[in-house]
Amino acid sequence: PQVPSLVALSCHDRTLAALASFLDVDLEKIGFASHFVFELHDQGSGQFQICAFYNGDPFQGGHWGSPRRLPLGGSDEVKMWDALPEGSVSLDDFAAYCRQAASPPDIPG
């Protein structure tokens, strides 16, 4: 099967805030049409990197800026988006974080 070259999902501001919370980031502004962009880059040999961008105010001249390295649970504190280091994360690390975060917690019986 052919892999799509673009996937677009739409949501309300509260859902965007929930996604930011899931990613352990705080967004300074969530304006009209704010959006994340996740680019998948093939590094060769089956290795993929995710570059994450955020634009909180596209109608007021906001821009994506540089890709940010997502924290992926590497800290106990939520980081401001603009304070994240530039860079990318591996698809394997991102997928592992999503699987772990979506798993129900172990509750002692």
Short mmCIF file of C-alpha atoms in Angstrom, two decimals:
data_model
loop_
_atom_site.label_atom_id
_atom_site.label_comp_id
_atom_site.label_asym_id
_atom_site.label_seq_id
_atom_site.Cartn_x
_atom_site.Cartn_y
_atom_site.Cartn_z
CA PRO A 1 0.00 0.00 0.00
CA GLN A 2 1.08 3.53 -0.74
CA VAL A 3 2.03 5.64 2.29
CA PRO A 4 0.33 9.07 2.41
CA SER A 5 2.66 12.03 2.07
CA LEU A 6 0.39 14.31 4.10
CA VAL A 7 -2.03 13.68 6.92
CA ALA A 8 -4.03 16.60 8.34
CA LEU A 9 -6.11 16.49 11.50
CA SER A 10 -8.26 19.33 12.82
CA CYS A 11 -9.31 20.08 16.40
CA HIS A 12 -10.48 22.78 18.80
CA ASP A 13 -8.18 24.79 21.05
CA ARG A 14 -8.93 22.63 24.11
CA THR A 15 -7.89 19.52 22.23
CA LEU A 16 -4.70 21.27 21.10
CA ALA A 17 -4.02 22.19 24.75
CA ALA A 18 -4.61 18.54 25.74
CA LEU A 19 -2.12 17.39 23.09
CA ALA A 20 0.44 19.89 24.40
CA SER A 21 -0.14 18.58 27.92
CA PHE A 22 0.35 15.01 26.70
CA LEU A 23 3.67 16.11 25.15
CA ASP A 24 4.70 17.79 28.46
CA VAL A 25 4.84 21.26 26.90
CA ASP A 26 3.11 24.51 27.79
CA LEU A 27 1.98 26.82 24.99
CA GLU A 28 2.17 30.56 25.60
CA LYS A 29 -0.66 31.24 23.18
CA ILE A 30 -3.29 29.18 21.41
CA GLY A 31 -4.76 31.59 18.89
CA PHE A 32 -7.23 30.97 16.09
CA ALA A 33 -5.90 28.30 13.70
CA SER A 34 -2.95 27.46 15.99
CA HIS A 35 -1.33 24.22 14.96
CA PHE A 36 1.39 21.66 15.43
CA VAL A 37 3.30 20.25 12.49
CA PHE A 38 5.06 16.91 12.86
CA GLU A 39 7.44 16.10 10.01
CA LEU A 40 8.76 12.59 9.55
CA HIS A 41 12.30 12.50 8.13
CA ASP A 42 13.86 9.33 6.75
CA GLN A 43 17.46 9.14 7.95
CA GLY A 44 18.13 5.97 5.95
CA SER A 45 18.65 2.40 7.15
CA GLY A 46 15.14 2.32 8.61
CA GLN A 47 15.81 5.23 11.00
CA PHE A 48 13.27 8.05 11.20
CA GLN A 49 13.25 11.37 13.07
CA ILE A 50 10.28 13.55 14.00
CA CYS A 51 10.67 17.32 13.74
CA ALA A 52 7.96 19.11 15.75
CA PHE A 53 6.87 22.69 15.06
CA TYR A 54 4.19 24.90 16.64
CA ASN A 55 2.54 28.09 15.40
CA GLY A 56 0.36 29.72 18.04
CA ASP A 57 -0.77 32.74 16.06
CA PRO A 58 -0.67 32.22 12.29
CA PHE A 59 -3.01 35.14 11.50
CA GLN A 60 -0.85 37.63 13.40
CA GLY A 61 2.33 36.77 11.56
CA GLY A 62 3.41 33.89 13.77
CA HIS A 63 5.77 31.36 12.25
CA TRP A 64 6.95 27.83 12.92
CA GLY A 65 10.50 28.69 13.80
CA SER A 66 12.95 25.85 14.32
CA PRO A 67 11.93 22.29 15.12
CA ARG A 68 11.86 21.52 18.84
CA ARG A 69 13.03 18.40 20.66
CA LEU A 70 10.01 17.05 22.53
CA PRO A 71 10.68 16.17 26.19
CA LEU A 72 8.92 12.77 26.00
CA GLY A 73 8.64 12.42 29.76
CA GLY A 74 12.32 13.15 30.37
CA SER A 75 11.49 15.56 33.21
CA ASP A 76 8.94 15.97 35.99
CA GLU A 77 8.16 19.50 34.88
CA VAL A 78 6.25 20.86 31.93
CA LYS A 79 8.44 22.98 29.64
CA MET A 80 7.45 26.10 27.74
CA TRP A 81 7.47 25.39 24.00
CA ASP A 82 9.94 28.19 23.28
CA ALA A 83 12.30 26.86 26.00
CA LEU A 84 12.63 23.45 24.35
CA PRO A 85 15.95 22.80 22.66
CA GLU A 86 16.05 22.80 18.89
CA GLY A 87 16.23 19.39 17.30
CA SER A 88 14.22 16.27 16.70
CA VAL A 89 13.34 12.96 18.34
CA SER A 90 13.51 9.46 16.94
CA LEU A 91 10.29 7.87 15.76
CA ASP A 92 11.08 4.86 17.98
CA ASP A 93 11.36 7.05 21.10
CA PHE A 94 8.19 8.95 20.20
CA ALA A 95 6.22 5.73 19.59
CA ALA A 96 7.47 4.21 22.86
CA TYR A 97 6.42 7.36 24.77
CA CYS A 98 2.96 7.30 23.21
CA ARG A 99 2.48 3.59 23.99
CA GLN A 100 3.64 4.03 27.59
CA ALA A 101 1.53 7.14 28.17
CA ALA A 102 -1.57 5.48 26.72
CA SER A 103 -1.21 2.33 28.84
CA PRO A 104 -3.39 2.07 31.94
CA PRO A 105 -1.42 2.42 35.19
CA ASP A 106 -0.64 -0.60 37.31
CA ILE A 107 -2.95 -0.44 40.30
CA PRO A 108 -2.01 -2.68 43.20
CA GLY A 109 -4.83 -5.07 44.02
#
